[in-house]
Coordinates of C-alpha atoms in Angstrom, one line a residue:
Chain C
X1 CA 11.0 -0.8 48.5
X2 CA 8.9 -1.8 45.3
X3 CA 10.2 -5.1 44.1
X4 CA 10.0 -6.7 40.6
X5 CA 7.6 -9.5 41.8
X6 CA 5.2 -7.2 43.6
X7 CA 4.7 -4.8 40.5
X8 CA 4.5 -7.1 37.3
X9 CA 2.6 -4.4 35.4
X10 CA 5.2 -1.7 36.2
X11 CA 8.0 -4.0 35.0
X12 CA 6.3 -5.0 31.9
X13 CA 5.6 -1.4 30.9
X14 CA 9.2 -0.3 31.6
X15 CA 10.6 -3.3 29.7
X16 CA 8.5 -2.6 26.7
X17 CA 9.2 1.1 26.6
X18 CA 12.9 0.9 27.3
X19 CA 13.2 -2.0 24.8
X20 CA 11.4 -0.2 22.0
X21 CA 13.5 3.1 22.5
X22 CA 16.9 1.4 23.0
X23 CA 16.5 -1.0 19.9
X24 CA 14.9 1.5 17.5
X25 CA 16.3 4.8 18.6
X26 CA 19.6 4.4 20.6
X27 CA 21.1 1.3 18.6
X28 CA 20.4 2.7 15.1
X29 CA 22.0 6.1 16.1
X30 CA 25.0 4.5 17.4
X31 CA 25.2 2.3 14.4
X32 CA 25.2 5.5 12.2
X33 CA 28.1 6.9 14.2
X34 CA 29.9 3.6 14.0
X35 CA 29.2 3.2 10.1
X36 CA 30.6 6.8 9.6
X37 CA 34.2 5.7 10.9
X38 CA 34.3 2.3 9.2
X39 CA 35.3 1.3 5.6
X40 CA 32.8 0.8 2.7
X41 CA 32.2 -2.9 1.7
X42 CA 30.2 -4.1 -1.1
X43 CA 28.9 -7.3 0.7
X44 CA 28.2 -6.3 4.4
X45 CA 27.9 -2.5 3.7
X46 CA 30.4 -1.7 6.4
X47 CA 33.7 -3.3 7.5
X48 CA 36.8 -2.6 9.5
X49 CA 39.3 -1.0 9.7
X50 CA 38.2 2.1 11.3
X51 CA 39.2 5.4 9.6
X52 CA 38.1 8.9 8.9
X53 CA 38.0 8.6 5.3
X54 CA 34.2 9.3 5.0
X55 CA 34.7 12.7 6.9
X56 CA 37.7 13.4 4.6
X57 CA 35.5 12.8 1.4
X58 CA 33.1 15.4 2.7
X59 CA 35.8 18.0 1.8
X60 CA 36.2 16.6 -1.7
X61 CA 35.5 19.8 -3.8
X62 CA 32.8 18.0 -5.7
X63 CA 30.9 17.2 -2.4
X64 CA 31.8 20.4 -0.7
X65 CA 30.2 22.4 -3.6
X66 CA 27.0 20.4 -3.2
X67 CA 27.1 21.0 0.6
X68 CA 27.6 24.6 0.4
X69 CA 25.0 25.1 -2.3
X70 CA 22.6 23.0 -0.1
X71 CA 23.6 25.2 2.9
X72 CA 23.0 28.4 0.9
X73 CA 19.6 27.1 -0.3
X74 CA 18.6 26.2 3.2
X75 CA 19.8 29.5 4.5
X76 CA 17.8 31.4 1.9
X77 CA 14.7 29.3 2.7
X78 CA 15.2 30.2 6.5
X79 CA 15.7 33.9 5.7
X80 CA 12.6 34.1 3.4
X81 CA 10.6 32.2 6.1
X82 CA 11.8 34.6 8.7
X83 CA 11.0 37.7 6.7
X84 CA 7.6 36.4 5.9
X85 CA 6.9 34.8 9.2
X86 CA 8.0 37.5 11.6
X87 CA 5.5 40.2 10.6
X88 CA 2.9 37.3 10.1
X89 CA 3.3 36.2 13.7
X90 CA 3.2 39.6 15.0
X91 CA -0.1 40.5 13.0
X92 CA -1.5 37.3 14.2
X93 CA -1.0 38.0 17.8
X94 CA -2.8 41.3 17.7
X95 CA -6.1 39.6 16.5
X96 CA -8.9 38.6 18.9
X97 CA -8.2 35.3 20.7
X98 CA -11.0 33.4 19.0
X99 CA -9.8 34.4 15.5
X100 CA -6.2 33.6 16.4
X101 CA -7.1 30.1 17.1
X102 CA -9.0 29.6 13.9
X103 CA -6.0 31.1 11.9
X104 CA -3.5 28.8 13.8
X105 CA -5.6 25.9 12.8
X106 CA -5.6 27.0 9.2
X107 CA -1.9 27.2 9.4
X108 CA -1.5 23.6 10.8
X109 CA -3.9 22.0 8.3
X110 CA -1.3 22.1 5.4
X111 CA 1.2 20.5 7.8
X112 CA -1.0 17.4 8.2
X113 CA -1.5 17.0 4.4
X114 CA 0.7 15.2 2.2
X115 CA 3.9 17.2 1.5
X116 CA 4.7 15.4 -1.7
X117 CA 1.2 16.3 -3.1
X118 CA 1.7 20.0 -2.1
X119 CA 5.1 20.0 -3.8
X120 CA 3.5 18.5 -6.9
X121 CA 0.7 21.2 -6.8
X122 CA 3.4 23.9 -6.8
X123 CA 5.0 22.2 -9.9
X124 CA 1.6 22.7 -11.7
X125 CA 1.9 26.4 -11.0
X126 CA 5.6 27.0 -11.8
X127 CA 5.9 24.9 -15.0
X128 CA 6.9 26.6 -18.1
X129 CA 3.4 26.3 -19.6
X130 CA 1.9 26.4 -16.1
X131 CA -0.7 28.5 -14.5
X132 CA 1.5 31.5 -13.5
X133 CA 3.1 31.7 -16.8
X134 CA -0.2 31.5 -18.7
X135 CA -1.8 34.1 -16.4
X136 CA 1.1 36.5 -16.9
X137 CA 1.1 36.0 -20.7
X138 CA -2.6 36.5 -21.0
X139 CA -2.3 39.8 -18.9
X140 CA 0.3 40.8 -21.5
X141 CA 3.1 41.3 -18.8
X142 CA 5.4 38.9 -20.4
X143 CA 5.8 37.7 -24.0
X144 CA 7.8 34.5 -23.3
X145 CA 7.1 32.1 -20.5
X146 CA 9.6 32.6 -17.7
X147 CA 11.7 29.5 -16.8
X148 CA 10.8 29.1 -13.2
X149 CA 10.8 25.1 -12.7
X150 CA 14.1 23.4 -12.3
X151 CA 15.8 26.4 -10.8
X152 CA 17.3 27.2 -7.5
X153 CA 14.4 29.5 -7.0
X154 CA 11.9 26.8 -7.4
X155 CA 13.7 24.7 -4.8
X156 CA 13.6 27.6 -2.4
X157 CA 9.9 28.5 -3.1
X158 CA 9.2 24.7 -2.5
X159 CA 11.1 24.7 0.8
X160 CA 9.4 27.9 2.0
X161 CA 6.1 26.6 1.1
X162 CA 6.5 23.4 3.1
X163 CA 8.4 24.8 6.1
X164 CA 6.7 28.3 6.7
X165 CA 4.4 27.1 9.4
X166 CA 7.3 25.8 11.4
X167 CA 8.9 29.3 11.5
X168 CA 5.6 31.0 12.3
X169 CA 4.5 28.8 15.2
X170 CA 7.4 29.4 17.5
X171 CA 7.5 33.0 16.5
X172 CA 3.7 33.2 17.3
X173 CA 4.2 31.8 20.8
X174 CA 6.8 34.5 21.6
X175 CA 4.8 37.3 20.3
X176 CA 1.7 35.9 22.2
X177 CA 3.8 36.1 25.4
X178 CA 5.1 39.6 24.6
X179 CA 3.6 41.9 27.4
X180 CA 2.0 45.1 26.1
X181 CA 3.3 46.8 29.4
X182 CA 6.9 46.4 28.4
X183 CA 6.1 48.2 25.1
X184 CA 4.3 50.9 26.8
X185 CA 7.0 51.3 29.3
X186 CA 9.5 51.6 26.5
X187 CA 7.4 54.3 25.0
X188 CA 7.0 56.1 28.2
X189 CA 10.6 56.2 28.6
X190 CA 11.0 58.0 25.5
X191 CA 11.9 55.3 23.1
X192 CA 10.7 55.7 19.5
X193 CA 9.2 52.8 17.6
X194 CA 12.5 51.8 16.0
X195 CA 14.2 51.9 19.3
X196 CA 11.4 50.0 21.0
X197 CA 11.6 47.4 18.2
X198 CA 15.4 47.0 18.4
X199 CA 15.9 47.1 22.2
X200 CA 12.7 45.5 23.4
X201 CA 10.9 43.4 20.8
X202 CA 13.8 42.0 19.0
X203 CA 15.6 40.6 22.2
X204 CA 12.3 39.3 23.6
X205 CA 11.4 37.4 20.4
X206 CA 14.8 36.1 20.0
X207 CA 14.2 32.6 21.3
X208 CA 11.3 32.2 19.0
X209 CA 13.4 33.2 16.0
X210 CA 16.1 30.7 17.1
X211 CA 13.5 27.9 17.4
X212 CA 12.1 28.7 14.1
X213 CA 15.5 28.9 12.4
X214 CA 16.1 25.4 13.9
X215 CA 12.9 23.9 12.6
X216 CA 13.4 25.2 9.1
X217 CA 17.1 25.2 8.4
X218 CA 17.7 21.5 9.1
X219 CA 14.6 20.1 7.2
X220 CA 15.6 22.5 4.4
X221 CA 18.8 20.5 4.0
X222 CA 17.0 17.1 4.2
X223 CA 13.8 17.1 2.2
X224 CA 15.2 15.4 -0.8
X225 CA 12.0 15.1 -2.8
X226 CA 11.7 18.9 -3.2
X227 CA 14.7 19.2 -5.6
X228 CA 13.7 15.9 -7.1
X229 CA 10.4 17.4 -8.2
X230 CA 11.1 21.1 -8.6
X231 CA 14.9 21.6 -8.9
X232 CA 16.4 19.5 -11.6
X233 CA 19.8 17.8 -11.1
X234 CA 21.8 20.8 -10.4
X235 CA 20.1 21.9 -7.2
X236 CA 20.8 19.1 -4.8
X237 CA 20.3 19.2 -1.0
X238 CA 22.4 17.3 1.5
X239 CA 19.4 15.0 1.8
X240 CA 19.8 14.0 -1.9
X241 CA 23.5 13.2 -1.2
X242 CA 22.6 11.0 1.8
X243 CA 19.9 9.3 -0.1
X244 CA 22.1 8.6 -3.1
X245 CA 25.0 7.4 -1.1
X246 CA 22.7 5.1 1.0
X247 CA 20.3 3.8 -1.5
X248 CA 22.3 3.9 -4.9
X249 CA 26.0 4.1 -4.3
X250 CA 25.7 1.9 -1.2
X251 CA 28.4 3.9 0.4
X252 CA 27.3 3.8 4.0
X253 CA 30.3 5.5 5.7
X254 CA 30.0 8.6 3.6
X255 CA 26.1 8.8 3.8
X256 CA 26.5 8.3 7.7
X257 CA 29.2 11.0 8.0
X258 CA 26.9 13.4 6.0
X259 CA 24.0 12.8 8.3
X260 CA 26.2 13.2 11.4
X261 CA 27.3 16.6 10.1
X262 CA 23.6 17.4 9.9
X263 CA 23.0 16.3 13.5
X264 CA 25.8 18.3 14.9
X265 CA 24.4 21.4 13.1
X266 CA 21.1 20.6 14.8
X267 CA 23.0 20.3 18.3
X268 CA 24.8 23.6 17.8
X269 CA 21.4 25.3 17.0
X270 CA 19.7 23.8 19.9
X271 CA 22.5 25.0 22.2
X272 CA 22.2 28.5 20.8
X273 CA 18.4 28.3 21.4
X274 CA 18.9 27.2 25.1
X275 CA 21.5 30.0 25.6
X276 CA 19.4 32.7 24.3
X277 CA 16.4 31.6 26.5
X278 CA 18.9 31.4 29.7
X279 CA 20.2 35.0 28.9
X280 CA 16.6 36.2 28.6
X281 CA 15.7 34.6 31.9
X282 CA 18.7 36.2 33.7
X283 CA 17.9 39.6 32.2
X284 CA 14.2 39.3 33.4
X285 CA 15.4 38.5 37.0
X286 CA 18.0 41.3 37.1
Chain W
X1 CA -3.7 52.3 7.4
X2 CA -2.1 50.6 10.4
X3 CA -5.4 48.7 11.1
X4 CA -5.9 47.0 7.7
X5 CA -2.4 46.6 6.5
X6 CA -1.5 43.7 8.8
X7 CA -4.8 42.0 8.0
X8 CA -4.1 42.4 4.3
X9 CA -0.8 40.8 4.8
X10 CA -2.2 37.8 6.8
X11 CA -4.7 37.1 3.9
X12 CA -1.9 37.3 1.4
X13 CA 0.2 34.7 3.1
X14 CA -3.0 32.4 3.6
X15 CA -3.6 32.7 -0.1
X16 CA 0.1 31.7 -0.7
X17 CA -0.5 28.6 1.4
X18 CA -3.8 27.5 0.0
X19 CA -3.8 28.6 -3.8
X20 CA -1.5 25.5 -4.8
X21 CA -3.8 23.2 -2.8
X22 CA -7.0 24.8 -4.4
X23 CA -5.4 24.4 -8.0
X24 CA -4.7 20.8 -7.4
X25 CA -8.3 20.0 -6.2
X26 CA -9.8 22.0 -9.1
X27 CA -7.8 20.4 -11.7
X28 CA -8.5 16.9 -10.4
X29 CA -11.9 17.4 -12.0
X30 CA -10.5 18.6 -15.2
X31 CA -11.5 16.5 -18.3
X32 CA -8.4 17.7 -20.2
X33 CA -5.3 15.6 -20.1
X34 CA -3.1 18.6 -19.8
X35 CA -2.4 19.9 -16.3
X36 CA -2.7 23.5 -17.5
X37 CA -5.8 24.1 -19.6
X38 CA -9.3 23.6 -18.4
X39 CA -11.4 21.1 -20.4
X40 CA -14.6 20.8 -18.7
X41 CA -15.7 19.0 -15.4
X42 CA -15.2 15.3 -15.3
X43 CA -14.3 12.4 -12.8
X44 CA -12.2 10.6 -15.3
X45 CA -9.1 10.7 -13.2
X46 CA -10.8 9.4 -10.1
X47 CA -12.0 6.6 -12.3
X48 CA -8.7 5.7 -13.9
X49 CA -7.3 5.8 -10.3
X50 CA -9.6 3.1 -9.1
X51 CA -9.1 0.9 -12.3
X52 CA -5.4 0.9 -11.7
X53 CA -4.8 -2.4 -9.8
X54 CA -1.3 -1.5 -8.5
X55 CA -2.7 1.9 -7.3
X56 CA -5.6 0.2 -5.4
X57 CA -3.2 -2.2 -3.8
X58 CA -0.8 0.5 -2.7
X59 CA -3.9 2.3 -1.2
X60 CA -4.8 -0.7 0.8
X61 CA -1.2 -1.3 1.8
X62 CA -1.0 2.2 3.1
X63 CA -4.3 2.2 4.8
X64 CA -3.4 -1.0 6.6
X65 CA 0.0 0.3 7.5
X66 CA -1.3 3.5 8.9
X67 CA -4.0 1.7 10.9
X68 CA -1.5 -0.8 12.5
X69 CA 1.1 1.9 13.1
X70 CA -1.2 4.2 14.8
X71 CA -2.6 1.5 16.9
X72 CA 0.8 0.2 18.0
X73 CA 2.2 3.7 18.7
X74 CA -1.0 4.7 20.6
X75 CA -0.4 1.6 23.0
X76 CA 3.2 2.0 23.4
X77 CA 3.0 6.0 23.5
X78 CA 0.4 5.7 26.2
X79 CA 2.4 3.3 28.3
X80 CA 5.3 5.6 28.0
X81 CA 3.4 8.6 29.0
X82 CA 2.0 6.8 32.1
X83 CA 5.4 5.5 32.9
X84 CA 7.0 8.9 32.7
X85 CA 4.1 10.5 34.6
X86 CA 3.8 7.9 37.4
X87 CA 6.8 6.0 37.9
X88 CA 10.1 7.0 39.4
X89 CA 12.8 5.1 37.6
X90 CA 16.5 5.4 36.7
X91 CA 17.6 7.3 33.7
X92 CA 14.2 8.9 33.2
X93 CA 16.1 11.7 31.5
X94 CA 17.6 9.4 29.1
X95 CA 14.1 8.1 28.0
X96 CA 12.8 11.7 27.6
X97 CA 16.1 12.4 25.7
X98 CA 15.6 9.7 23.3
X99 CA 12.0 10.8 22.5
X100 CA 13.2 14.2 22.1
X101 CA 15.8 13.1 19.6
X102 CA 13.2 11.3 17.5
X103 CA 11.1 14.5 17.4
X104 CA 14.0 16.9 16.7
X105 CA 16.3 15.1 14.5
X106 CA 15.9 15.5 10.7
X107 CA 13.7 12.7 9.2
X108 CA 16.5 11.6 6.9
X109 CA 18.9 11.0 9.8
X110 CA 16.1 8.8 11.5
X111 CA 15.5 7.1 8.1
X112 CA 19.1 6.0 7.5
X113 CA 19.7 4.8 11.0
X114 CA 16.6 2.7 10.8
X115 CA 17.6 1.3 7.4
X116 CA 21.1 0.5 8.7
X117 CA 19.6 -1.4 11.7
X118 CA 17.2 -3.4 9.7
X119 CA 19.7 -4.5 7.1
X120 CA 22.3 -5.4 9.8
X121 CA 19.9 -7.3 12.0
X122 CA 18.3 -9.0 9.0
X123 CA 14.8 -7.6 9.1
X124 CA 13.4 -7.9 5.6
X125 CA 12.4 -4.6 4.0
X126 CA 8.5 -4.7 3.8
X127 CA 5.7 -4.5 6.1
X128 CA 7.5 -5.1 9.4
X129 CA 10.3 -2.6 8.7
X130 CA 7.8 0.0 7.6
X131 CA 5.6 -0.7 10.8
X132 CA 8.6 -0.4 13.2
X133 CA 9.7 2.9 11.5
X134 CA 6.4 4.5 11.5
X135 CA 5.6 3.5 15.1
X136 CA 9.0 5.1 16.1
X137 CA 8.3 8.5 14.5
X138 CA 4.7 8.6 15.7
X139 CA 5.6 7.7 19.3
X140 CA 6.8 11.3 20.6
X141 CA 3.4 12.7 19.3
X142 CA 1.4 10.4 21.2
X143 CA 3.4 10.7 24.2
X144 CA 3.2 14.5 24.2
X145 CA -0.6 14.4 23.5
X146 CA -1.1 12.0 26.5
X147 CA 1.3 13.8 28.8
X148 CA -0.6 17.1 28.3
X149 CA -3.9 15.2 29.3
X150 CA -2.3 13.7 32.3
X151 CA -0.6 17.0 33.7
X152 CA -4.0 18.4 34.6
X153 CA -5.2 15.4 36.4
X154 CA -6.2 15.0 40.0
X155 CA -3.6 12.8 41.7
X156 CA -5.9 11.8 44.5
X157 CA -7.9 9.5 42.3
X158 CA -5.3 6.9 41.6
X159 CA -4.3 7.0 45.2
X160 CA -7.7 6.4 46.4
X161 CA -7.9 3.4 44.0
X162 CA -4.6 2.2 45.5
X163 CA -5.9 2.6 49.0
X164 CA -9.0 0.6 48.2
X165 CA -6.7 -2.4 47.1
X166 CA -6.6 -2.0 43.4
X167 CA -3.4 -3.4 41.9
X168 CA -1.3 -1.1 39.6
X169 CA -2.9 -2.8 36.5
X170 CA -6.4 -2.5 37.8
X171 CA -6.0 1.1 38.7
X172 CA -4.4 2.0 35.3
X173 CA -7.4 0.1 33.5
X174 CA -10.2 1.7 35.6
X175 CA -9.0 5.0 36.5
X176 CA -6.1 6.3 34.2
X177 CA -7.1 4.9 30.8
X178 CA -10.8 6.5 31.0
X179 CA -9.0 9.9 31.8
X180 CA -6.7 9.7 28.9
X181 CA -9.1 8.2 26.4
X182 CA -9.6 11.6 24.4
X183 CA -5.9 12.0 24.2
X184 CA -5.5 8.3 23.0
X185 CA -8.0 9.0 20.3
X186 CA -6.4 12.3 19.2
X187 CA -2.9 10.6 19.2
X188 CA -4.2 7.7 17.3
X189 CA -5.6 10.1 14.6
X190 CA -2.5 12.0 14.4
X191 CA -0.4 8.9 14.2
X192 CA -2.6 7.6 11.3
X193 CA -2.2 10.9 9.3
X194 CA 1.6 11.0 10.0
X195 CA 2.1 7.5 8.7
X196 CA -0.2 7.9 5.8
X197 CA 1.8 11.0 4.6
X198 CA 5.3 10.1 5.4
X199 CA 7.7 10.0 2.4
X200 CA 11.2 10.4 3.7
X201 CA 11.3 7.5 6.1
X202 CA 9.4 5.2 3.9
X203 CA 11.6 5.8 1.0
X204 CA 14.5 4.2 2.9
X205 CA 12.8 1.4 4.8
X206 CA 10.2 -0.1 2.3
X207 CA 10.9 -2.9 0.0
X208 CA 9.4 -4.1 -3.4
X209 CA 7.1 -6.6 -1.5
X210 CA 5.0 -3.9 0.0
X211 CA 4.4 -0.8 -2.1
X212 CA 2.6 2.1 -0.4
X213 CA 0.9 5.2 -1.7
X214 CA 3.4 8.1 -1.1
X215 CA 6.2 6.1 -2.8
X216 CA 4.0 5.4 -5.8
X217 CA 3.1 9.1 -6.0
X218 CA 6.7 9.9 -5.7
X219 CA 7.7 7.8 -8.6
X220 CA 4.8 9.3 -10.6
X221 CA 5.5 12.9 -10.1
X222 CA 9.3 12.6 -10.6
X223 CA 8.8 12.3 -14.4
X224 CA 6.1 14.8 -15.0
X225 CA 2.5 15.9 -14.5
X226 CA 0.0 13.1 -14.1
X227 CA -3.6 14.1 -13.7
X228 CA -4.2 11.0 -11.6
X229 CA -2.0 12.5 -9.0
X230 CA -4.5 15.4 -8.8
X231 CA -7.3 13.1 -8.0
X232 CA -5.2 11.0 -5.6
X233 CA -3.9 14.1 -3.8
X234 CA -7.4 15.5 -3.5
X235 CA -8.6 12.2 -1.8
X236 CA -5.6 12.3 0.5
X237 CA -6.3 15.9 1.4
X238 CA -9.9 15.3 2.3
X239 CA -9.0 12.2 4.3
X240 CA -6.4 14.0 6.3
X241 CA -8.5 17.1 6.8
X242 CA -11.4 14.7 8.2
X243 CA -9.0 13.0 10.5
X244 CA -7.4 16.3 11.8
X245 CA -10.8 17.9 12.4
X246 CA -11.9 14.8 14.2
X247 CA -8.9 14.7 16.5
X248 CA -9.2 18.4 17.4
X249 CA -12.9 18.0 18.0
X250 CA -12.3 15.2 20.3
X251 CA -9.6 17.1 22.2
X252 CA -11.8 20.4 22.5
X253 CA -14.9 18.4 23.5
X254 CA -13.0 16.6 26.3
X255 CA -11.8 19.8 27.8
X256 CA -15.4 21.0 28.6

């Protein structure tokens, strides 16, 4: 039986690791849950009594509209990422192994570079007198510059630009695992290309799709600096609401309740992902 | 047709990812004040960047923060990975779960939870709060990198060291640390880049006493186009790229 005195190093490591995670992960998260059911207070930020006002406030028509609009933009972002990413991952998985590694690296490079700077770079392209408009005008395709900046579309483009790698990577990993024999078997059994796609490829890549959706949909509701730079004041994300409520309005309960809604959405998506993987596992065994 | 179509598609998507970055870099050398017309080659925006005292201070602050956050998270992350790999202890799943939560939860959720903690516990917003927050979000990345290295490791070596009478600490120092060294370096570099580029969490947990680069950029780009941002962005891109390539090179070389 290992005792505390005989293994001082082990004890020290465990105390440090547990201490850090309990203090900086568990405690803050519990605090947010607590804050969401408390009352707003100008001095101490939160106070008793406990109530569900913050959650009720989420259904205030004004905020509900912002939430739904944010959800819509996040859903569009996810859809565009999926439509662009799915064929991309498929095409990538068919290349030679060496080339695949290089291309994956090129996909990850932007992820490690400053996302704020990249959003700003997009702004240079999309601005009214920006490069896309001047290019189109000098080609004579348009006479007047198109208003692209400060629109819903600009926010979605910005989010897609930042989040596309997060959709592609899980998709690539499922396509990489896709066994060619299964496709050939489907073909031998008389299935056409479309039938093979619907009955073999889509179900087998579904966990990758769900993982990608999870990795894109949630950040697409939180990245508040994208609408700040590209979207103007009409195209807010849930992230902007949370930020305003916490930093400007100092309404912690409301900001906390909004972030809990985000977390619950994440939990639901993760559950769906796990279930789809389990179902796939059962299908494979049977 | 079926052979080249997918390749053309791949190239198009990569163009979409890289054209904005390319434009940013090219325009950082533009002599014109406008962000849209080319006025000849110049380094004036780099110069004005380094003549801006507040900017230079923010740069040093960011570098120092990234350096310390990467170091602390590498130490704690390595110890966490070792504990998960070698020790059997109660509620191991809970520990794993907490790391998973940090990785998966939206950044903004992490940000407000830490802000709430710091304000209620009374930690002043500044260097310390930034350090604690950055170490926390770097931690899972270090743990994963080190765990990956440990998973392919021959278990008989630590056993041999123990049989020869080495204490747990000595065995860790002389056997395990050398083995996970490449992962430590890679994890450190990743942590450094993550910390340097973070916007969301830093927006919440920083105070006026300690201004860092991403927040300075943020306040600059909200109002309009600033050519200095192109220069700064280019420097950051090159810096992150070097860091990333270094970490990949270390990992690949260590596998041979």
